[in-house]
XYZ file of C-alpha atoms in Angstrom:
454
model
C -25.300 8.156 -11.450
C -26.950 9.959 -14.370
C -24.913 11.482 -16.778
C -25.801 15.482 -18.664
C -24.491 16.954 -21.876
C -21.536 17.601 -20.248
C -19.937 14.649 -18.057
C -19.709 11.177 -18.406
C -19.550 8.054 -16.064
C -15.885 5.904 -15.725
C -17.719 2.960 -14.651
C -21.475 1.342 -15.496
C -23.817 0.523 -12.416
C -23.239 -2.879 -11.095
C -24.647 -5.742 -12.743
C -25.196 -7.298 -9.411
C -27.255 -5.186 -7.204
C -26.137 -6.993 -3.848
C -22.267 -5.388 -4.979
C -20.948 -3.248 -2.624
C -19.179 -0.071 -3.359
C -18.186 0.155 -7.145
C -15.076 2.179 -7.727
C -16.626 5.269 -10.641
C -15.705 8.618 -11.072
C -16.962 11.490 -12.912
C -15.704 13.618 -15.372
C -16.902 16.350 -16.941
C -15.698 20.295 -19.204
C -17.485 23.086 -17.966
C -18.774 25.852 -20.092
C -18.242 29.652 -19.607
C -14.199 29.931 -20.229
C -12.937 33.180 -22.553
C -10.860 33.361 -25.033
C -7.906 33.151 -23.035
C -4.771 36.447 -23.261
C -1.176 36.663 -21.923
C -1.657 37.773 -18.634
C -4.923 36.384 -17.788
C -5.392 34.429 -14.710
C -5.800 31.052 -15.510
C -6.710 29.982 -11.621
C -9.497 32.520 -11.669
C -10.710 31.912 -15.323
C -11.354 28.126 -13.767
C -12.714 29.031 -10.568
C -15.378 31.202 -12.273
C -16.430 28.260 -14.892
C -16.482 25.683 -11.741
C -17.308 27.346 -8.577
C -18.468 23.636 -7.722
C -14.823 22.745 -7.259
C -14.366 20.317 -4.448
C -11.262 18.907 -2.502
C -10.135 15.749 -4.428
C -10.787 17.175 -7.671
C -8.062 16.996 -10.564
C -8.741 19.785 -12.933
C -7.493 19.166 -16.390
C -5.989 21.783 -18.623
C -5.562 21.561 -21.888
C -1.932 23.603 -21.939
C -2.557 25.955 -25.469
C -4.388 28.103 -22.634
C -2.130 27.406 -20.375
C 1.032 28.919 -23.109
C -1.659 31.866 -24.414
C -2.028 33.151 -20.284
C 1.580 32.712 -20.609
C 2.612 35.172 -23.337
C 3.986 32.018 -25.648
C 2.808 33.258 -28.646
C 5.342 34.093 -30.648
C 5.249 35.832 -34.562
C 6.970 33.502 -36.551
C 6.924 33.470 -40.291
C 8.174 29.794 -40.979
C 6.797 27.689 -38.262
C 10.065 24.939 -39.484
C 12.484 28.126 -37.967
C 10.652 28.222 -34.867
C 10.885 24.317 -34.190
C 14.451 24.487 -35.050
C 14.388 27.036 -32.083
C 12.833 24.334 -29.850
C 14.356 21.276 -30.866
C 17.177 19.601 -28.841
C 17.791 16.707 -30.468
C 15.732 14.960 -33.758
C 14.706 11.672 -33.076
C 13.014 10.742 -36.201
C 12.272 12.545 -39.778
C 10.241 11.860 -42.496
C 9.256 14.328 -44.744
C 8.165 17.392 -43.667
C 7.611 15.754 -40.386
C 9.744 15.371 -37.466
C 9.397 14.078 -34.185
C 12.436 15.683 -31.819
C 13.238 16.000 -28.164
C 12.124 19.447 -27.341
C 13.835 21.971 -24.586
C 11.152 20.890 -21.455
C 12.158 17.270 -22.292
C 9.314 15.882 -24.050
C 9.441 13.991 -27.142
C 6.943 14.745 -29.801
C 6.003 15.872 -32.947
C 7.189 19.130 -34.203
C 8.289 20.473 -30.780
C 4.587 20.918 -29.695
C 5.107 23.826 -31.795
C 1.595 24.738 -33.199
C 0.354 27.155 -35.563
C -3.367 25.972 -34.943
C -6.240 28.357 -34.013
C -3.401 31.167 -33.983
C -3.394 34.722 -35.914
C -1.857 34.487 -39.069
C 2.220 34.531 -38.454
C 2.170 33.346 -35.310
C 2.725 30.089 -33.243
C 2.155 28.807 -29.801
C 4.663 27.455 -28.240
C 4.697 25.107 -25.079
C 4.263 26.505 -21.492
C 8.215 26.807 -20.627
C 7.569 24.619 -17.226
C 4.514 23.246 -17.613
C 5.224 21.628 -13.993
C 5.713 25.119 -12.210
C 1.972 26.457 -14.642
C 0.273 23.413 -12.783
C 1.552 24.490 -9.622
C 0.424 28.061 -10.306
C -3.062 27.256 -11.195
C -3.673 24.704 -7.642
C -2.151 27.516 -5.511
C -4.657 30.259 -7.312
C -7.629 27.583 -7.279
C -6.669 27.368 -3.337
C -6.353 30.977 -3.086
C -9.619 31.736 -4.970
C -12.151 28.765 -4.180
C -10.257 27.554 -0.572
C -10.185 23.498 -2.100
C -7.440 21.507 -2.275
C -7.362 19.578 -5.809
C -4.488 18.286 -8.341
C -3.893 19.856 -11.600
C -2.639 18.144 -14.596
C -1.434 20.098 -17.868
C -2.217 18.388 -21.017
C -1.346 18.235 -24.781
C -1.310 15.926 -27.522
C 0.283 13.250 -28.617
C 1.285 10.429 -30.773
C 2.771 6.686 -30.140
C 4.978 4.867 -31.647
C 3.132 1.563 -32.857
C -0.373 3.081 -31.956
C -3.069 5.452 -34.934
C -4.238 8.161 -33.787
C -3.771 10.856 -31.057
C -4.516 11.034 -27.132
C -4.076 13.343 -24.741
C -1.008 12.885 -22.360
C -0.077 15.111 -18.838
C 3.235 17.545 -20.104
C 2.663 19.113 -16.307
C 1.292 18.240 -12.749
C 0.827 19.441 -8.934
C -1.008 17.766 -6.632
C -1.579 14.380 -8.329
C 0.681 10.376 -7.774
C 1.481 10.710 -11.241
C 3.006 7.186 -11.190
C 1.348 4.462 -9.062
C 3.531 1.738 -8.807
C 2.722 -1.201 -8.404
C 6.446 -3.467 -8.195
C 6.471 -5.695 -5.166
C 2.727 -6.554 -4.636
C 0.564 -9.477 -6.026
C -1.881 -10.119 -8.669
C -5.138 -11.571 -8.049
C -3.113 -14.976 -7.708
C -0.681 -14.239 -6.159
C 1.718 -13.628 -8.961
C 4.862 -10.718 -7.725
C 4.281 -7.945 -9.868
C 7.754 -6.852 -11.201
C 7.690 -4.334 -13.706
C 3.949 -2.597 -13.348
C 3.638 1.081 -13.053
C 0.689 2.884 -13.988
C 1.245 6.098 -15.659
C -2.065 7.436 -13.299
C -1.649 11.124 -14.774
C -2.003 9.974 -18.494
C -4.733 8.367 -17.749
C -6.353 10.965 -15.896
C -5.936 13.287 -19.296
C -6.888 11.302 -21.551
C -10.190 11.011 -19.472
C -10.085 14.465 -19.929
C -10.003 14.927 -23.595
C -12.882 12.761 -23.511
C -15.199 15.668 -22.779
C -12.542 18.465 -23.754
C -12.547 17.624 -27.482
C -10.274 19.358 -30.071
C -12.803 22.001 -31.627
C -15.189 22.324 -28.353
C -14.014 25.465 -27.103
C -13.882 23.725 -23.880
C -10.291 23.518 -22.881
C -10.411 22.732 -19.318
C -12.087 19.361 -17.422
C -12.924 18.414 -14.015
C -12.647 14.740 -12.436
C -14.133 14.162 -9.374
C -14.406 10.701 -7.639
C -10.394 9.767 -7.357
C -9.385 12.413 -4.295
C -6.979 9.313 -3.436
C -4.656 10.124 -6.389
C -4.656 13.686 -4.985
C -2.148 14.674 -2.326
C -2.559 17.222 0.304
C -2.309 20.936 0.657
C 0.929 21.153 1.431
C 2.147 17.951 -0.798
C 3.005 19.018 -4.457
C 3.105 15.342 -5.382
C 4.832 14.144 -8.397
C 6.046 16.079 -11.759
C 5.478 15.232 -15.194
C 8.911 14.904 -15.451
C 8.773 11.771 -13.944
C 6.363 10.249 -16.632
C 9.362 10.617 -19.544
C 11.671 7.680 -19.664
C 15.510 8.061 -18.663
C 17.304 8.384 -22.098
C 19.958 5.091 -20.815
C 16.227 3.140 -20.515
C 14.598 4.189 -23.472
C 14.967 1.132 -25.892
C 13.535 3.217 -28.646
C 15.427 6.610 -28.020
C 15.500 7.295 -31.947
C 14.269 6.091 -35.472
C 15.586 4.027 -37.720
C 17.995 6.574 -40.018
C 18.823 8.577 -36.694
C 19.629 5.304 -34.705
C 22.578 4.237 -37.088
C 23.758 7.885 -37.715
C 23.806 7.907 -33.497
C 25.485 4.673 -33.405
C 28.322 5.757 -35.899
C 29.122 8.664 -33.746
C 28.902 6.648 -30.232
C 31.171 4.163 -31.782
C 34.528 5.117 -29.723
C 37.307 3.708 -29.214
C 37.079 2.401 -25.245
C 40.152 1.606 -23.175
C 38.662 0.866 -19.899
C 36.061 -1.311 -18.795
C 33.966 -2.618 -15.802
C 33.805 -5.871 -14.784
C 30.317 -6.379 -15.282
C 29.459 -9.572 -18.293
C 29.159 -9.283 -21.421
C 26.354 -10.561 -22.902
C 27.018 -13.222 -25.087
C 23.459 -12.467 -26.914
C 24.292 -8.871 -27.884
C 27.972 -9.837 -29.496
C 26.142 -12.505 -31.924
C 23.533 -9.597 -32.613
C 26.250 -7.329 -33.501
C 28.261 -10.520 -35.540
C 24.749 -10.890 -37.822
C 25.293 -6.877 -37.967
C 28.949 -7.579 -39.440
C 27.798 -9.983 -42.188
C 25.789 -7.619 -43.525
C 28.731 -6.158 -45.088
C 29.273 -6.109 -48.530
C 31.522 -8.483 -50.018
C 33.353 -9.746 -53.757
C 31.970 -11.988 -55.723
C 28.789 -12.974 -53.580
C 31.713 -14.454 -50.309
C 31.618 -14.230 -47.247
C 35.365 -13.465 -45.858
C 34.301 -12.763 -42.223
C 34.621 -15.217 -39.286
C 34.665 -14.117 -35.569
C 36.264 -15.703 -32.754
C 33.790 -15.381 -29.446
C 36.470 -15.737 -26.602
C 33.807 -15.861 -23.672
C 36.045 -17.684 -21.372
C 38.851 -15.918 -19.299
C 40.982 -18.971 -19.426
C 40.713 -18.742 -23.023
C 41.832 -15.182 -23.327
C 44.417 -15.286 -20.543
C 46.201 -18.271 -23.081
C 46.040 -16.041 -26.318
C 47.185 -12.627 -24.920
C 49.739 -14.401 -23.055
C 51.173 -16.225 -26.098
C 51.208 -13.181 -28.403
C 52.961 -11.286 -24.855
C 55.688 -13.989 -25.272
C 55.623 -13.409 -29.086
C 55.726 -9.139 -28.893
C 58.484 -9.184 -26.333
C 60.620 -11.922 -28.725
C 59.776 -9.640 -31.766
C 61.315 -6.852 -29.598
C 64.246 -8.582 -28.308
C 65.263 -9.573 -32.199
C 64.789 -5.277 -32.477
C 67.509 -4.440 -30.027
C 64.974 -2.750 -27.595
C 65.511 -2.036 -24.136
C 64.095 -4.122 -21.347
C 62.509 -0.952 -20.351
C 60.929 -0.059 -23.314
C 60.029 -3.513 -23.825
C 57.581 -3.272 -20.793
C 56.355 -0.162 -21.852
C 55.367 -1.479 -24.984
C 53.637 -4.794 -23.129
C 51.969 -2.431 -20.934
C 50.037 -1.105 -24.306
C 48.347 -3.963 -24.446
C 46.129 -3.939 -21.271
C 43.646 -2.857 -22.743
C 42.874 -6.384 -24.164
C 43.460 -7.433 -20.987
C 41.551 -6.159 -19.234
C 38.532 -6.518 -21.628
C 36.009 -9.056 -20.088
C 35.376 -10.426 -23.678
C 37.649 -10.440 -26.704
C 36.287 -10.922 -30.470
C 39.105 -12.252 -33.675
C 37.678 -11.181 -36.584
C 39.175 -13.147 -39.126
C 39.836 -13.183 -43.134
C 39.111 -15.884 -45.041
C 39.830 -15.704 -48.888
C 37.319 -18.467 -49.963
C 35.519 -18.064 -53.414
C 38.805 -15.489 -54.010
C 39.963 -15.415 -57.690
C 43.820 -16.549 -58.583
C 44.654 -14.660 -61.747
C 49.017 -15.192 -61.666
C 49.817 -12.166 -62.068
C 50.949 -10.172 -58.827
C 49.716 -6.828 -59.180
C 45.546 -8.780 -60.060
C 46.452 -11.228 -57.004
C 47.568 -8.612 -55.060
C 44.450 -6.120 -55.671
C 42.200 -9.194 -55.187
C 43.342 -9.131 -51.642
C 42.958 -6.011 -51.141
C 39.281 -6.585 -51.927
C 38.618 -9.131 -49.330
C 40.726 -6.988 -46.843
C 38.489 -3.841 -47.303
C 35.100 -5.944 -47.306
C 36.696 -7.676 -43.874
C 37.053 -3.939 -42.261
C 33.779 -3.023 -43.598
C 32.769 -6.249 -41.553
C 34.473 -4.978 -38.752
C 32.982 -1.207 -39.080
C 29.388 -2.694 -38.938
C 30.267 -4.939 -35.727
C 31.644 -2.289 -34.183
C 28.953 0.296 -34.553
C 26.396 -2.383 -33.755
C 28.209 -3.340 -30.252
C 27.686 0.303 -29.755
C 24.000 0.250 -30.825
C 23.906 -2.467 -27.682
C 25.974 -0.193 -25.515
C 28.742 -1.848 -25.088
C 32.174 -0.285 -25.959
C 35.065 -1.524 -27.979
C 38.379 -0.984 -29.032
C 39.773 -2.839 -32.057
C 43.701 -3.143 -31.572
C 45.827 -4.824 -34.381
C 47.973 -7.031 -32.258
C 47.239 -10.468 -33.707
C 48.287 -9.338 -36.826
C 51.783 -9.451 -36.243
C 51.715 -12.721 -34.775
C 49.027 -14.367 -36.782
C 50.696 -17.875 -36.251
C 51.107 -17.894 -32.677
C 46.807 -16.975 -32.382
C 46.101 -19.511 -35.006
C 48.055 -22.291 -33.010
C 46.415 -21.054 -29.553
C 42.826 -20.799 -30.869
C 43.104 -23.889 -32.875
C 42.136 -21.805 -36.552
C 42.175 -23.199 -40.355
C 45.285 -22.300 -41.676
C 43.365 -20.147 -44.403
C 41.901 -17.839 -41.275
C 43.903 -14.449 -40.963
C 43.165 -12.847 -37.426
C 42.816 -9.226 -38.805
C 43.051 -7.774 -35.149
C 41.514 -8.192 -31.627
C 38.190 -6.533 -30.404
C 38.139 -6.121 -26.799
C 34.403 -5.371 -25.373
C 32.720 -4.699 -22.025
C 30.732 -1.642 -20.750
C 32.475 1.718 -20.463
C 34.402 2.552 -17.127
C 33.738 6.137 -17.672
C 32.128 8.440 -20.440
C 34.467 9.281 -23.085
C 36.280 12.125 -24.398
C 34.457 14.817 -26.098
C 35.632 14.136 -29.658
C 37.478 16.995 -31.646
C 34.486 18.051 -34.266
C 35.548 17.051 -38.028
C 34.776 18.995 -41.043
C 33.509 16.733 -43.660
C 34.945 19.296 -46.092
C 38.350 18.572 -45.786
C 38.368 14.510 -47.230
C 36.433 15.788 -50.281
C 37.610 16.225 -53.299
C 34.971 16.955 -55.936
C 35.398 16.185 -59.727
């Protein structure tokens, strides 16, 4: 196949001339499209540029002409105020730049927001479905030229761990955005268990081979894949499905955002499914608690993995026996007795329990009460602040918690059970397991009201 000035080849000739049949396709931007203006037709604009248009096409549009056609130019003085107005949720920040989850779903920089080849004042914002444009543009390309092709909407983008920028599909119609490929074989013979081509990303980036950035060519043609395009009456897949489900995405937000998220997702849990816990993520979140700060350069955490129900079945049933002598002594009813037990299902019914301990080695003794006493009081605090960073890291692994301070009254009884040092103070128990159900909204806070300023 020989190439021209403007297309390109996706695959060389065969070195081996006896080869049959070498899968190629060709894409190319045609010349001749107008400034685009709100109102325009976009489907006719194309149709005039590439009367060749043939069934099996894919027609790539670059979507700034795709918002201009669409009246999404907007005057804005501060571009930051108009991202605000876009932005659903910041995922990352550094500077002046911000990379945030905007209102069609998409997670990018700036909120696609861009002020770029725009009158002075202005910005262009993103096509407000850029799955319903695509479908626009196929049905007027049908209407106009009578050929069935896909459409895919592009824009730019950047990823995490990669330089540079590519072109990635924001909206489709008429293209297997997805092919997956879970459930066959390799050329071995190997399953193939977690492969799915993102077939519409690749398609634009193809495009924005020949598109370029300063071209003035905003719109591309590939022709030689018809089986990625579906028929007439078959819209096919959406963009949609190309972003990841938020409870999949390992790397939902950035490193500042991800422990600010954590903190607030750190609740306090009270039922849980059965489903494990994975041992793996608790000793993740344990190196999390060490990293608290301490006196004097110790260490005055230790946590107690109880990964086996036998082993938590003898615990809460010793301290049960202990609360309900403890009560007795107190005069209380047998009835209120119970109720009181009942409080404590929610260990229980935990499929994993953590101790978190005290110890008070490398401590200083000074003999006088009120120094002794505030020396504790150190270790105690840096112990919580232990306990804070475990349980905002269990969170970080989605798993809930709920830290209840039973064993502290009967710190004896779990030291005998577990088999502990006599210097180890159980300071609490942490039960953990996944979340029966979402929880509570919680009641907003005003920071304002636990400061006092000096």
């Amino acid at each position: 196949m020989t190439g021209t000035d403007d297309c390109t080849t996706g695959a060389a000739s065969p070195a081996d001339p006896a080869q049959d049949a070498v899968p190629e396709y060709r894409v190319w931007a045609p010349a001749g499209l107008p400034e685009v203006q709100p109102g325009d037709d976009l489907a006719k604009l194309i149709a005039a540029a590439a009367p060749g248009l043939t069934d099996g096409d894919v027609v790539i549009v670059t979507s700034k002409i795709v918002s201009k056609a669409e009246g999404r130019l907007v005057e804005a003085a501060d571009r930051e105020a108009a991202i605000d107005a876009e932005t659903v949720r910041v995922v990352a920040r550094r500077g002046a730049l911000r990379i945030v989850e905007n209102r069609q779903g998409l997670v990018m920089a700036a909120a696609g927001v861009d002020a770029s080849n725009t009158s002075p004042g202005t910005v262009l914002l993103l096509p407000e479905d850029p799955d319903a444009s695509a479908r626009a543009i196929r049905a007027g390309l049908r209407d106009t030229l009578g050929v069935n092709v896909g459409v895919v909407v592009t824009d730019t983008f950047g990823r995490p761990w990669r330089t540079g920028l590519t072109d990635v599909t924001i909206g489709a119609a008429g293209v297997r955005v997805l092919d997956d490929l879970r459930g066959g074989v390799d050329a071995y013979g190997t399953p193939l268990v977690a492969t799915v081509v993102a077939t519409a990303d690749e398609l634009a980036a193809a495009g924005d081979l020949v598109k370029g950035k300063a071209t003035g060519r905003p719109v591309a043609v590939v022709r030689g894949l018809a089986h990625i395009v579906t028929g007439a009456g078959d819209e096919g897949g959406t963009a949609r499905a190309l972003v990841r489900d938020p409870a999949d995405d390992m790397f939902r937000l950035g490193t500042s955002e991800a422990v600010r998220e954590a903190v607030t997702l750190r609740r306090t849990v009270r039922a849980f499914t059965d489903e494990p816990v994975d041992p793996g993520a608790v000793r993740r979140a344990v190196a999390a608690a060490v990293t608290a700060p301490a006196p004097h350069h110790t260490t005055p955490w230790r946590f107690v993995l109880l990964e086996s129900a036998g082993s938590r079945a003898r615990l809460l049933d010793a301290m049960r026996d202990a609360w309900i002598a403890d009560l007795r002594r107190d005069g209380k009813s047998e009835e209120s007795i119970a109720k009181r037990v009942r409080r404590g299902d929610v260990l229980r019914n935990a499929p994993y329990l953590v101790v978190p301990c005290l110890v008070m080695d490398g401590s200083h003794t000074y003999g006088d009460t009120r120094r002794d006493a505030a020396e504790r009081e150190m270790f105690v605090v840096a112990t919580g602040a232990g306990v804070q960073n475990f349980l905002v890291a269990l969170a970080g692994e989605q798993l809930g918690s709920a830290w209840v301070s039973s064993t502290m009254f009967c710190r004896d009884v779990v030291r005998e059970v577990l088999e502990l040092p006599a210097g180890w103070d159980p300071m609490g128990a942490v039960a953990v397991g996944k979340a029966a159900e979402e929880p509570r909204a919680r009641a907003a806070r005003d920071p304002e009201g636990f400061i006092e300023v000096r």
